[in-house]
C-alpha positions as semicolon CSV with decimal commas, in nm:
position;residue;x (nm);y (nm);z (nm)
1;M;0,859;-7,348;4,644
2;P;0,575;-7,300;4,393
3;E;0,660;-7,317;4,023
4;V;0,703;-6,983;3,845
5;V;0,432;-6,957;3,579
6;D;0,523;-6,794;3,247
7;T;0,213;-6,587;3,175
8;C;0,341;-6,497;2,827
9;S;0,373;-6,855;2,698
10;L;0,138;-7,139;2,608
11;A;0,416;-7,401;2,604
12;S;0,474;-7,685;2,847
13;P;0,651;-7,547;3,156
14;A;1,015;-7,625;3,233
15;S;0,900;-7,866;3,504
16;V;0,755;-8,088;3,226
17;C;1,026;-8,069;2,959
18;Q;1,324;-7,855;2,861
19;T;1,487;-7,781;2,526
20;R;1,858;-7,868;2,536
21;H;1,962;-7,795;2,177
22;L;1,829;-7,637;1,858
23;H;1,949;-7,717;1,506
24;L;1,790;-7,464;1,273
25;R;1,797;-7,480;0,894
26;C;1,620;-7,222;0,684
27;S;1,606;-7,066;0,339
28;V;1,531;-6,697;0,292
29;D;1,282;-6,608;0,018
30;F;1,276;-6,232;-0,040
31;T;1,017;-6,257;-0,317
32;R;0,755;-6,428;-0,099
33;R;0,886;-6,276;0,226
34;V;0,902;-6,607;0,408
35;L;1,152;-6,840;0,572
36;T;1,116;-7,210;0,499
37;G;1,308;-7,475;0,685
38;S;1,322;-7,704;0,984
39;A;1,393;-7,678;1,354
40;A;1,529;-7,988;1,528
41;L;1,471;-7,955;1,902
42;T;1,646;-8,184;2,148
43;V;1,394;-8,203;2,430
44;Q;1,456;-8,358;2,771
45;S;1,166;-8,486;2,978
46;Q;1,154;-8,363;3,337
47;E;0,901;-8,623;3,448
48;D;0,813;-8,988;3,396
49;H;0,549;-9,107;3,148
50;L;0,560;-8,795;2,928
51;R;0,334;-8,868;2,628
52;S;0,295;-8,521;2,474
53;L;0,428;-8,169;2,496
54;I;0,321;-7,822;2,389
55;L;0,527;-7,563;2,199
56;D;0,455;-7,198;2,120
57;T;0,389;-7,104;1,756
58;K;0,284;-6,783;1,587
59;D;0,203;-6,722;1,220
60;L;0,360;-7,052;1,112
61;T;0,253;-7,311;0,858
62;I;0,358;-7,648;1,000
63;Q;0,432;-7,896;0,723
64;K;0,521;-8,200;0,934
65;V;0,666;-8,314;1,266
66;V;0,913;-8,604;1,273
67;I;1,052;-8,797;1,571
68;N;1,310;-9,073;1,514
69;G;1,230;-9,076;1,141
70;Q;0,859;-9,121;1,203
71;E;0,593;-8,859;1,136
72;V;0,387;-8,794;1,446
73;K;0,053;-8,631;1,514
74;Y;0,024;-8,273;1,625
75;T;-0,261;-8,029;1,680
76;L;-0,263;-7,651;1,660
77;G;-0,490;-7,484;1,912
78;E;-0,685;-7,165;1,863
79;R;-0,485;-6,847;1,834
80;Q;-0,473;-6,655;2,160
81;S;-0,407;-6,294;2,065
82;Y;-0,040;-6,191;2,099
83;K;0,059;-6,534;2,237
84;G;-0,001;-6,718;1,910
85;S;-0,121;-7,078;1,893
86;P;-0,020;-7,375;2,110
87;M;0,105;-7,680;1,918
88;E;0,060;-8,010;2,101
89;I;0,288;-8,289;1,977
90;S;0,215;-8,654;2,052
91;L;0,526;-8,858;2,134
92;P;0,560;-9,209;1,984
93;I;0,665;-9,350;2,323
94;A;0,628;-9,235;2,680
95;L;0,948;-9,068;2,798
96;C;1,110;-9,135;3,132
97;K;1,251;-8,853;3,342
98;N;1,575;-8,714;3,187
99;Q;1,518;-8,908;2,862
100;E;1,582;-8,701;2,548
101;V;1,414;-8,701;2,209
102;V;1,482;-8,503;1,889
103;I;1,172;-8,340;1,741
104;E;1,215;-8,206;1,386
105;I;0,953;-7,953;1,278
106;S;0,928;-7,845;0,913
107;F;0,776;-7,500;0,885
108;E;0,717;-7,189;0,679
109;T;0,674;-6,842;0,824
110;S;0,413;-6,589;0,716
111;P;0,481;-6,261;0,532
112;T;0,304;-6,093;0,825
113;S;0,516;-6,257;1,095
114;S;0,577;-6,010;1,377
115;A;0,925;-6,159;1,436
116;L;1,049;-6,070;1,087
117;Q;1,100;-5,733;0,923
118;W;1,147;-5,728;0,547
119;L;1,290;-5,417;0,383
120;T;1,261;-5,330;0,016
121;P;1,578;-5,214;-0,163
122;E;1,448;-4,856;-0,138
123;Q;1,446;-4,880;0,243
124;T;1,819;-4,960;0,260
125;S;2,120;-4,732;0,228
126;G;2,241;-4,894;-0,094
127;K;1,896;-4,894;-0,263
128;E;1,988;-5,213;-0,455
129;H;1,927;-5,521;-0,239
130;P;1,646;-5,619;-0,001
131;Y;1,719;-5,675;0,366
132;L;1,589;-5,908;0,636
133;F;1,638;-5,899;1,006
134;S;1,467;-6,114;1,267
135;Q;1,485;-6,180;1,611
136;C;2,206;-7,247;1,195
137;Q;2,227;-7,301;0,869
138;V;2,077;-7,052;0,631
139;S;2,058;-7,037;0,252
140;V;2,052;-6,688;0,097
141;P;2,105;-6,526;-0,245
142;K;2,481;-6,544;-0,308
143;E;2,523;-6,166;-0,342
144;L;2,405;-6,119;0,017
145;V;2,559;-6,192;0,357
146;A;2,392;-6,375;0,647
147;L;2,481;-6,314;1,011
148;M;2,340;-6,461;1,332
149;S;2,360;-6,426;1,709
150;A;2,629;-6,695;1,705
151;I;2,984;-6,766;1,591
152;R;3,035;-6,783;1,214
153;D;3,118;-7,141;1,120
154;G;3,185;-7,125;0,746
155;E;3,012;-7,059;0,415
156;A;2,983;-7,251;0,089
157;P;2,782;-7,256;-0,236
158;D;2,438;-7,409;-0,197
159;P;2,465;-7,752;-0,368
160;E;2,096;-7,739;-0,457
161;D;2,095;-7,390;-0,613
162;S;2,398;-7,223;-0,775
163;S;2,244;-6,878;-0,726
164;R;2,255;-6,917;-0,347
165;K;2,507;-6,957;-0,067
166;I;2,486;-7,142;0,265
167;Y;2,612;-6,983;0,588
168;R;2,668;-7,192;0,901
169;F;2,673;-7,075;1,262
170;S;2,718;-7,231;1,605
171;Q;2,635;-7,106;1,954
172;K;2,792;-7,306;2,237
173;V;2,655;-7,094;2,522
174;P;2,291;-7,171;2,610
175;I;2,059;-6,881;2,524
176;P;1,686;-6,809;2,556
177;C;1,487;-6,818;2,233
178;Y;1,437;-6,439;2,215
179;L;1,811;-6,404;2,150
180;I;1,807;-6,614;1,831
181;A;1,857;-6,352;1,561
182;L;1,921;-6,362;1,186
183;V;2,007;-6,084;0,943
184;V;2,053;-6,101;0,566
185;G;2,164;-5,809;0,350
186;A;2,438;-5,648;0,142
187;L;2,679;-5,617;0,433
188;E;3,046;-5,526;0,475
189;S;3,265;-5,533;0,786
190;R;3,560;-5,352;0,941
191;Q;3,784;-5,480;1,223
192;I;3,768;-5,240;1,520
193;G;3,916;-5,462;1,791
194;P;4,073;-5,803;1,856
195;R;3,728;-5,962;1,897
196;T;3,504;-5,711;1,721
197;L;3,390;-5,648;1,366
198;V;3,141;-5,376;1,283
199;W;2,898;-5,468;1,005
200;S;2,672;-5,247;0,795
201;E;2,588;-5,158;0,440
202;K;2,894;-5,013;0,265
203;E;2,751;-4,661;0,279
204;Q;2,773;-4,661;0,661
205;V;3,063;-4,893;0,740
206;E;3,344;-4,634;0,778
207;K;3,129;-4,406;0,995
208;S;3,034;-4,705;1,206
209;A;3,395;-4,815;1,252
210;Y;3,488;-4,468;1,381
211;E;3,184;-4,428;1,605
212;F;3,232;-4,757;1,787
213;S;3,612;-4,764;1,809
214;E;3,600;-4,765;2,193
215;T;3,421;-5,102;2,204
216;E;3,724;-5,304;2,320
217;S;3,789;-5,062;2,607
218;M;3,429;-5,108;2,720
219;L;3,458;-5,486;2,694
220;K;3,769;-5,490;2,914
221;I;3,601;-5,275;3,180
222;A;3,292;-5,496;3,168
223;E;3,510;-5,804;3,223
224;D;3,669;-5,636;3,523
225;L;3,323;-5,571;3,665
226;G;3,137;-5,887;3,566
227;G;3,392;-6,160;3,496
228;P;3,527;-6,314;3,173
229;Y;3,345;-6,252;2,845
230;V;3,238;-6,605;2,749
231;W;3,088;-6,545;2,403
232;G;3,412;-6,526;2,202
233;Q;3,320;-6,266;1,941
234;Y;3,150;-5,931;2,007
235;D;3,039;-5,785;1,674
236;L;2,817;-5,486;1,602
237;L;2,561;-5,460;1,323
238;V;2,434;-5,117;1,217
239;L;2,088;-5,169;1,071
240;P;1,883;-4,952;0,834
241;P;1,689;-4,661;0,991
242;S;1,366;-4,859;1,032
243;F;1,515;-5,065;1,319
244;P;1,280;-4,964;1,603
245;Y;1,520;-4,986;1,900
246;G;1,842;-4,817;2,005
247;G;2,006;-5,157;2,036
248;M;1,937;-5,527;2,078
249;E;2,179;-5,745;2,272
250;N;2,189;-6,051;2,047
251;P;2,486;-6,267;2,157
252;C;2,801;-6,223;1,947
253;L;2,618;-5,968;1,727
254;T;2,461;-5,659;1,883
255;F;2,203;-5,488;1,659
256;V;2,210;-5,105;1,673
257;T;2,028;-4,819;1,507
258;P;2,214;-4,587;1,264
259;T;2,089;-4,292;1,472
260;L;2,387;-4,367;1,702
261;L;2,622;-4,243;1,428
262;A;2,648;-3,893;1,573
263;G;3,004;-3,844;1,450
264;D;3,147;-3,768;1,796
265;K;3,093;-4,098;1,984
266;S;2,853;-3,916;2,218
267;L;2,595;-4,197;2,213
268;S;2,840;-4,472;2,303
269;N;2,657;-4,543;2,629
270;V;2,413;-4,749;2,420
271;I;2,703;-4,981;2,328
272;A;2,803;-5,000;2,694
273;H;2,445;-5,106;2,770
274;E;2,439;-5,379;2,506
275;I;2,784;-5,505;2,609
276;S;2,657;-5,527;2,968
277;H;2,378;-5,757;2,854
278;S;2,648;-6,015;2,775
279;W;2,642;-6,082;3,150
280;T;2,306;-5,950;3,274
281;G;2,033;-6,079;3,045
282;N;2,218;-6,310;2,808
283;L;2,427;-6,510;3,055
284;V;2,182;-6,475;3,346
285;T;1,824;-6,424;3,221
286;N;1,493;-6,339;3,385
287;K;1,282;-6,655;3,402
288;T;0,965;-6,475;3,288
289;W;0,886;-6,130;3,149
290;D;0,712;-6,041;3,478
291;H;1,067;-6,007;3,614
292;F;1,205;-5,808;3,318
293;W;1,365;-5,560;3,560
294;L;1,624;-5,824;3,650
295;N;1,755;-5,806;3,293
296;E;1,737;-5,432;3,243
297;G;1,794;-5,289;3,590
298;H;2,118;-5,481;3,631
299;T;2,223;-5,394;3,277
300;V;2,172;-5,020;3,328
301;Y;2,367;-5,050;3,653
302;L;2,660;-5,222;3,480
303;E;2,641;-4,985;3,180
304;R;2,677;-4,680;3,405
305;H;2,970;-4,834;3,589
306;I;3,145;-4,885;3,253
307;C;3,082;-4,522;3,157
308;G;3,195;-4,412;3,503
309;R;3,527;-4,593;3,454
310;L;3,570;-4,431;3,111
311;F;3,455;-4,076;3,183
312;G;3,454;-4,036;3,561
313;E;3,216;-4,089;3,853
314;K;3,043;-3,755;3,796
315;F;2,948;-3,875;3,447
316;R;2,789;-4,186;3,599
317;H;2,589;-3,976;3,845
318;F;2,482;-3,737;3,568
319;H;2,333;-4,026;3,369
320;A;2,172;-4,162;3,685
321;L;1,998;-3,827;3,737
322;G;1,876;-3,832;3,379
323;G;1,741;-4,182;3,429
324;W;1,564;-4,076;3,749
325;G;1,388;-3,805;3,548
326;E;1,281;-4,061;3,288
327;L;1,141;-4,281;3,565
328;Q;0,937;-3,992;3,706
329;N;0,796;-3,921;3,359
330;S;0,692;-4,284;3,315
331;I;0,522;-4,293;3,655
332;K;0,342;-3,968;3,577
333;T;0,226;-4,109;3,242
334;F;0,097;-4,435;3,391
335;G;-0,027;-4,287;3,720
336;E;0,145;-4,347;4,054
337;T;-0,071;-4,647;4,147
338;H;-0,071;-4,812;3,804
339;P;0,050;-5,176;3,822
340;F;0,302;-5,114;3,541
341;T;0,501;-4,891;3,778
342;K;0,592;-5,195;3,990
343;L;0,930;-5,364;3,955
344;V;0,762;-5,705;3,927
345;V;0,451;-5,683;3,710
346;D;0,168;-5,928;3,656
347;L;0,149;-5,991;3,281
348;T;-0,144;-6,231;3,294
349;N;-0,340;-6,157;2,974
350;V;-0,118;-5,853;2,908
351;D;0,105;-5,819;2,601
352;P;0,455;-5,742;2,738
353;D;0,498;-5,477;2,467
354;V;0,209;-5,283;2,623
355;A;0,380;-5,280;2,963
356;Y;0,718;-5,171;2,822
357;S;0,858;-4,846;2,966
358;S;1,161;-4,702;3,144
359;V;1,036;-4,844;3,477
360;P;1,222;-5,180;3,473
361;Y;1,537;-5,000;3,356
362;E;1,544;-4,702;3,590
363;K;1,354;-4,830;3,893
364;G;1,571;-5,141;3,878
365;F;1,884;-4,929;3,856
366;A;1,765;-4,711;4,146
367;L;1,725;-5,018;4,369
368;L;2,073;-5,146;4,282
369;F;2,228;-4,801;4,328
370;Y;2,066;-4,785;4,672
371;L;2,206;-5,128;4,759
372;E;2,548;-5,012;4,639
373;Q;2,540;-4,724;4,886
374;L;2,444;-4,963;5,166
375;L;2,716;-5,212;5,077
376;G;3,014;-4,982;5,043
377;G;2,999;-4,754;4,741
378;P;3,092;-4,781;4,371
379;G;3,402;-4,993;4,437
380;N;3,194;-5,279;4,576
381;S;3,202;-5,598;4,369
382;F;2,863;-5,744;4,466
383;L;2,752;-5,760;4,099
384;Y;3,057;-5,968;4,000
385;V;2,999;-6,203;4,294
386;A;2,629;-6,241;4,209
387;A;2,701;-6,328;3,846
388;E;2,965;-6,584;3,948
389;E;2,731;-6,747;4,201
390;I;2,445;-6,778;3,953
C-alpha cells in the first residue's frame, strides 16, 4: 500500500519518524505579543540509520536546538507560502529503528504569527485586560488565568518573577498538533455538570452557564452512541466576539463564540457538534487534510443523532434538510465540476483554508446518512463499532 503523502506539510513523513511526546514550556508576553519558550519533542525513528529529520515551522525565531545536552546544527529552508519553512535538524548519532531521542527547541513566536490572536483590552468584554488565544507549562501575568486543551495540573507563583504565575497541564490521550490550544485572559468559571466547567470573562459567565446547561445530557447521549468519553474533563470556553468560528473542538476545552448566547439554548447543536469531535476527529483523526471529510462528515452525523435523541427524529431530519441546502449552495458557488466539491480533495499546492466549505461536512453526512438507510436505520450502531475497531 503506497504511503499517504501529507500535501500540507514539509516535515519528515510518519514512515521516517514519529513524535511520541511533547513537553511545552512558554511565557506569554502581551507587550511584545510573543510567546517565548521551549518544546521538547520525544521522536521515535521508524527506520535504521536516521541521521536527520525535518520539522514544520512558521514565523518562528529558533534560538537553539539541543539533543542530550548538546547543541546540534539545524537549517531553516526557504519559506513556502502558507506552509512556512522546513527546519532540518542534524542528529548527533544515527538512530536505529524504534530508537527514541528528545529534541529540545528554544523558540520565540512572531507578533504576526497566524496561529496566535492577540486582543487589546478594548476588544474584550471587561475592557481591562488583554487576551490571547491560540491554537504545558505556561507563565502568565498573575492577574490572568491560563487554560489549555488538556487537564489542569496545578498552578503556583513563578519563582523567577513575582508578578507572574505558572500554570501546568497534562494531556494523556495522544492528539494531533492542531488540537494544542492555549488561552490566557481574565477568566472565571461556573460548574454546569459533573465534568464540565464553563469559562468566560465575568461579564458573560452567568449567561454562558445557562445557555450550555444541557451539556452533560449531550455527553451521555454521545457516550451511548460512540463509547466512553476518554478525555476526563469537558469544559467550555466562551471567547470574545472576534473568535472567527462557531466552535473549535480542542480536547478538554471546547472554544465557542459568544454569538451562541441566544438566551434560549436554540444554538446548542453547535455544542453537540463539538462534543461529537471528542470521538470523530480528536480520538480518530484524518491522516491528512485531503480527507477532512472523515473528521467533519462523521461529526455532523453524530451531532445530529445527539439532537435527534434530545428533540426527536423529525428534528434530526429537519437539520439534515438544512444541511443539504447548504451543500447545494456550496456546489453552486464552486461550480458542479470544481475539485473542491469532491469528498476527497487534492490539496497539492493549495492552502486548506481556501478549500474550506460546507462540502466535507454535509456531503460527508449525506454519505453516512445513506449508509445508515442501507444498514438498518437510525438505531444502527455502525458508528460505535467503527470507533471501537479503530
